[in-house]
Coordinates of C-alpha atoms in Angstrom, one line a residue:
M38 CA -15.3 -2.4 -19.7
C39 CA -14.6 -6.0 -18.6
S40 CA -17.9 -8.0 -18.5
A41 CA -16.6 -10.0 -15.5
N42 CA -16.3 -6.7 -13.6
T43 CA -19.8 -5.8 -14.5
D44 CA -21.1 -9.1 -13.2
V45 CA -19.2 -8.6 -9.9
V46 CA -20.8 -5.2 -9.4
D47 CA -24.2 -6.6 -10.0
D48 CA -23.6 -9.3 -7.4
F49 CA -22.3 -6.6 -5.0
L50 CA -25.4 -4.5 -5.4
E51 CA -27.7 -7.5 -5.0
D52 CA -26.0 -8.5 -1.8
L53 CA -26.3 -4.9 -0.6
W54 CA -30.0 -4.8 -1.3
L55 CA -30.6 -8.2 0.4
A56 CA -28.4 -7.4 3.5
E57 CA -29.2 -3.7 4.1
G58 CA -32.4 -3.0 2.3
L59 CA -31.1 0.1 0.6
S60 CA -33.3 2.3 -1.5
Q61 CA -33.1 2.3 -5.3
N62 CA -31.7 5.8 -5.2
T63 CA -28.8 4.7 -3.0
L64 CA -28.2 1.6 -5.1
S65 CA -28.2 3.7 -8.2
S66 CA -25.6 6.0 -6.7
Y67 CA -23.3 3.0 -6.0
K68 CA -23.8 1.7 -9.5
T69 CA -23.0 5.0 -11.1
D70 CA -19.8 5.4 -9.0
L71 CA -18.7 1.9 -9.8
S72 CA -19.5 2.3 -13.5
H73 CA -17.2 5.3 -13.7
Y74 CA -14.5 3.3 -11.9
L75 CA -14.9 0.3 -14.2
N76 CA -14.7 2.5 -17.3
F77 CA -11.4 3.9 -15.9
L78 CA -10.1 0.3 -15.4
N79 CA -11.1 -0.6 -18.9
D80 CA -10.3 -4.3 -19.3
K81 CA -8.3 -4.6 -16.1
N82 CA -9.7 -7.0 -13.5
C83 CA -11.1 -5.0 -10.6
W84 CA -9.6 -7.4 -8.0
S85 CA -6.1 -6.8 -9.3
A86 CA -6.4 -3.0 -8.8
D87 CA -4.0 -1.5 -6.2
L88 CA -3.9 1.7 -4.2
D89 CA -1.9 3.5 -6.9
L90 CA -4.5 2.8 -9.6
M91 CA -7.3 3.9 -7.3
Q92 CA -5.4 7.2 -6.6
R93 CA -5.0 7.8 -10.3
F94 CA -8.7 7.2 -10.7
I95 CA -9.5 9.8 -8.1
A96 CA -6.9 12.2 -9.6
S97 CA -8.6 11.9 -13.0
R98 CA -11.9 12.9 -11.4
V99 CA -10.3 16.0 -9.8
Q100 CA -8.9 17.0 -13.2
K101 CA -12.5 16.7 -14.6
N102 CA -13.6 19.1 -11.8
Y103 CA -15.8 16.7 -9.8
S104 CA -16.5 18.2 -6.4
S105 CA -14.8 17.2 -3.2
R106 CA -18.2 15.9 -2.0
S107 CA -18.7 13.7 -5.1
N108 CA -15.1 12.3 -4.8
A109 CA -15.6 11.6 -1.1
R110 CA -18.7 9.6 -2.0
V111 CA -16.8 7.6 -4.7
I112 CA -14.1 6.8 -2.2
S113 CA -16.8 5.6 0.3
T114 CA -18.3 3.4 -2.5
L115 CA -14.9 1.9 -3.3
R116 CA -14.2 1.1 0.3
K117 CA -17.5 -0.6 0.7
F118 CA -17.1 -2.5 -2.6
Y119 CA -13.6 -3.8 -1.8
Q120 CA -14.5 -4.7 1.8
W121 CA -17.3 -6.8 0.3
G122 CA -14.6 -8.4 -1.9
V123 CA -12.6 -9.3 1.2
D124 CA -15.6 -10.7 3.0
K125 CA -16.4 -12.8 -0.1
A126 CA -12.7 -14.0 -0.3
K127 CA -12.4 -12.5 -3.8
V128 CA -9.5 -10.4 -2.7
S129 CA -7.2 -10.5 0.3
D130 CA -6.9 -6.8 1.0
N131 CA -9.0 -3.6 0.8
P132 CA -6.7 -1.0 -0.7
A133 CA -9.5 1.5 -0.9
K134 CA -9.4 1.9 2.9
R135 CA -6.1 3.7 2.5
L136 CA -7.5 6.3 0.1
V137 CA -7.5 9.8 1.7
L138 CA -10.9 11.5 1.8
P139 CA -10.7 15.1 0.4
K140 CA -11.3 18.0 2.7
M141 CA -14.8 19.2 2.5
V142 CA -15.4 22.9 2.0
K143 CA -18.3 23.9 4.2
S144 CA -20.4 26.1 2.0
L145 CA -22.6 28.8 3.4
P146 CA -26.3 28.4 2.7
K147 CA -27.8 30.8 0.1
D148 CA -29.2 33.8 2.0
L149 CA -32.1 36.2 1.5
D150 CA -32.0 39.5 3.4
E151 CA -35.1 40.7 5.2
T152 CA -36.3 43.0 2.4
E153 CA -36.1 40.2 -0.1
V154 CA -38.0 37.8 2.2
S155 CA -40.7 40.5 2.6
R156 CA -41.0 40.8 -1.2
L157 CA -41.3 37.1 -1.6
L158 CA -43.9 36.7 1.2
D159 CA -46.0 39.5 -0.3
A160 CA -45.9 38.1 -3.8
P161 CA -49.0 35.7 -3.7
D162 CA -52.3 37.3 -4.7
I163 CA -54.4 36.4 -1.6
S164 CA -57.6 37.3 -3.4
T165 CA -57.2 33.9 -5.2
D166 CA -57.5 30.5 -3.7
I167 CA -54.0 29.4 -4.8
G168 CA -52.5 32.7 -3.7
L169 CA -54.0 32.4 -0.3
R170 CA -52.7 28.9 0.1
D171 CA -49.2 29.9 -1.1
K172 CA -49.2 32.9 1.2
A173 CA -50.1 30.7 4.2
M174 CA -47.4 28.2 3.3
L175 CA -44.7 30.9 2.7
E176 CA -45.5 32.7 6.0
L177 CA -45.5 29.4 7.9
L178 CA -42.2 28.3 6.3
Y179 CA -40.5 31.6 7.3
A180 CA -42.1 31.8 10.7
T181 CA -41.1 28.3 11.8
G182 CA -38.0 27.3 9.8
L183 CA -39.5 24.0 8.8
R184 CA -38.0 21.9 6.0
V185 CA -40.2 22.0 2.9
T186 CA -40.8 18.2 3.4
E187 CA -41.9 18.9 7.0
L188 CA -44.3 21.7 5.8
V189 CA -46.1 19.6 3.2
S190 CA -46.3 16.6 5.6
L191 CA -48.2 18.6 8.3
E192 CA -51.5 17.1 9.2
L193 CA -54.5 18.8 10.8
N194 CA -53.8 17.3 14.2
D195 CA -50.2 18.7 14.1
V196 CA -51.6 22.3 14.2
N197 CA -52.8 23.9 17.4
L198 CA -54.5 27.2 16.3
R199 CA -55.4 28.2 19.8
Q200 CA -51.8 28.1 21.1
G201 CA -50.3 29.0 17.7
I202 CA -48.0 26.0 17.7
V203 CA -47.1 23.3 15.1
R204 CA -45.9 19.8 16.0
V205 CA -43.2 18.6 13.6
M206 CA -41.8 15.2 13.1
G207 CA -38.3 15.8 11.9
K208 CA -35.4 13.7 10.8
G209 CA -34.8 10.6 12.9
S210 CA -38.5 10.7 13.9
K211 CA -37.6 13.5 16.4
E212 CA -40.7 15.5 17.4
R213 CA -40.5 19.2 18.2
L214 CA -43.0 22.0 18.9
V215 CA -42.5 25.3 17.0
P216 CA -44.4 28.6 17.5
M217 CA -45.8 30.0 14.3
G218 CA -46.2 33.7 15.0
E219 CA -49.1 36.0 14.4
Y220 CA -48.8 36.5 10.6
A221 CA -48.5 32.8 9.8
L222 CA -51.4 32.0 12.1
E223 CA -53.6 34.7 10.6
Y224 CA -53.1 33.5 7.0
L225 CA -53.3 29.8 8.0
I226 CA -56.7 30.3 9.6
Q227 CA -57.9 32.2 6.5
Y228 CA -56.7 29.4 4.2
L229 CA -58.3 26.7 6.4
D230 CA -61.6 28.5 6.6
T231 CA -61.9 29.3 2.9
T232 CA -59.7 27.8 0.2
R233 CA -59.1 24.4 1.9
K234 CA -62.7 24.0 2.8
D235 CA -63.9 24.9 -0.7
W236 CA -61.4 22.7 -2.5
L237 CA -62.2 19.6 -0.4
S238 CA -66.0 20.1 -0.3
G239 CA -66.4 17.7 2.6
L240 CA -63.8 15.1 1.4
K241 CA -61.6 13.7 4.2
E242 CA -58.0 14.7 3.8
E243 CA -55.6 15.0 6.8
K244 CA -52.8 17.0 5.1
V245 CA -53.0 20.7 6.0
F246 CA -51.9 22.0 2.6
V247 CA -53.7 20.6 -0.4
S248 CA -53.9 21.2 -4.1
Q249 CA -56.9 21.9 -6.4
H250 CA -56.8 18.1 -7.1
R251 CA -58.1 17.6 -3.5
K252 CA -55.0 15.9 -2.1
G253 CA -51.8 17.0 -0.3
I254 CA -49.6 19.3 -2.2
T255 CA -46.2 17.7 -3.1
R256 CA -42.8 19.1 -2.2
Q257 CA -42.0 19.5 -5.9
S258 CA -45.2 21.4 -6.6
F259 CA -44.6 23.9 -3.8
W260 CA -41.0 24.4 -4.9
H261 CA -42.3 25.3 -8.4
R262 CA -44.6 27.9 -6.7
I263 CA -41.7 29.4 -4.8
K264 CA -39.6 29.7 -8.0
H265 CA -42.6 31.3 -9.7
Y266 CA -42.8 34.0 -7.0
V267 CA -39.0 34.5 -6.9
G268 CA -39.1 35.3 -10.6
E269 CA -42.2 37.5 -10.2
V270 CA -40.6 39.8 -7.7
G271 CA -37.3 39.9 -9.4
I272 CA -35.0 38.2 -6.9
R273 CA -31.9 37.2 -8.9
K274 CA -30.4 34.8 -6.4
D275 CA -30.2 31.1 -7.1
I276 CA -32.2 29.9 -4.2
S277 CA -32.9 26.4 -2.9
P278 CA -35.9 24.8 -1.2
H279 CA -34.1 25.4 2.1
T280 CA -33.6 29.2 1.5
L281 CA -36.5 30.4 3.8
R282 CA -35.3 27.9 6.5
H283 CA -31.8 29.5 6.2
A284 CA -33.3 33.0 6.3
F285 CA -35.4 32.0 9.4
A286 CA -32.2 31.0 11.3
T287 CA -30.0 33.8 10.1
H288 CA -32.5 36.6 10.9
L289 CA -33.2 35.1 14.4
L290 CA -29.5 35.3 15.1
N291 CA -29.1 38.8 13.6
H292 CA -31.8 39.9 16.0
G293 CA -30.2 38.5 19.1
A294 CA -31.5 34.9 19.4
D295 CA -29.1 32.5 21.1
L296 CA -27.7 29.5 19.2
R297 CA -29.2 26.9 21.4
S298 CA -32.7 28.2 20.9
V299 CA -32.3 28.3 17.1
Q300 CA -30.9 24.7 17.2
M301 CA -34.1 23.5 19.0
L302 CA -36.4 25.4 16.6
L303 CA -34.6 23.9 13.5
G304 CA -34.6 20.4 15.0
H305 CA -30.8 20.0 14.6
S306 CA -29.5 17.1 16.7
S307 CA -26.2 18.9 17.3
V308 CA -25.5 22.6 17.9
S309 CA -22.5 22.2 15.6
T310 CA -24.8 22.0 12.6
T311 CA -26.4 25.3 13.6
T312 CA -23.1 27.2 13.9
I313 CA -22.9 27.7 10.2
Y314 CA -25.6 30.4 10.6
T315 CA -23.3 32.3 12.9
H316 CA -20.9 32.7 10.1
I317 CA -23.6 34.3 8.0
S318 CA -24.5 36.6 10.8
Q319 CA -20.9 37.7 11.2
V320 CA -20.7 38.4 7.4
R321 CA -23.8 40.5 7.7
L322 CA -22.4 42.4 10.7
Q323 CA -19.2 43.0 8.8
Q324 CA -21.1 44.4 5.9
L325 CA -23.1 46.7 8.1
F326 CA -19.9 47.9 9.8
N327 CA -18.2 48.6 6.5
K328 CA -21.2 50.5 5.2
H329 CA -22.1 52.6 8.2
H330 CA -19.1 53.0 10.5
P331 CA -17.2 56.3 9.9
R332 CA -13.9 54.6 10.5
A333 CA -14.6 51.4 8.5

């Protein structure tokens, strides 16, 4: 790798940090993408690279089975890097802007059917403190379709037990009100009146869901709890932290909810984001038809 290239990338990242205040994770992604690119260039000066060389770099990634999403991100990085080069008069043209973004395959979310969800929700042992807390969290997650981050971020003043509603601050600081349903409300009240009160012993903590360490439970800790219960009840699917959110949306649509209502409950800014769940519902309906219709 040409050391001059490495120095240029360092300058680029420093300017990005100063100008845009990007997070370390974002800067690390840029650095990783550009490191792969510089390795491909070997000792060739990055400012002499043309469109053909960049296309061969992307083709090499395709041959190594990098995903379309990953390659699209790399192209975006190259475009930004070479535009910076133009702005700094290091190069006269940005050949990366002529790279064609790969078509993104819109993957369907991993799905749990209603029986599997019931098994998962019934897994915690509610005779224990941890089990009761986990039961309340799982029931609330499935009843509201919250993101896991939104769930663990809930504070006491976000929950209206009398009306059975939670106030959620979602992406883009957009607030929404979501009903929690009878089951979630029942176990949430039990948890607040017993486990939470016992663990905190009068300590002030605004987060609704806490750990035995007397502070809010983290997203990672709760995700480990979910994986524990998934294994315990023998669900063999590779689920994600969003799985119960996906199940919430899919099962609502399967039972006749309209798309606009589901969009509002999920906090999607555009209904087009919510339409992916209609595909899952259609798949489910096709499976039911094939299984039960005499002429299928």
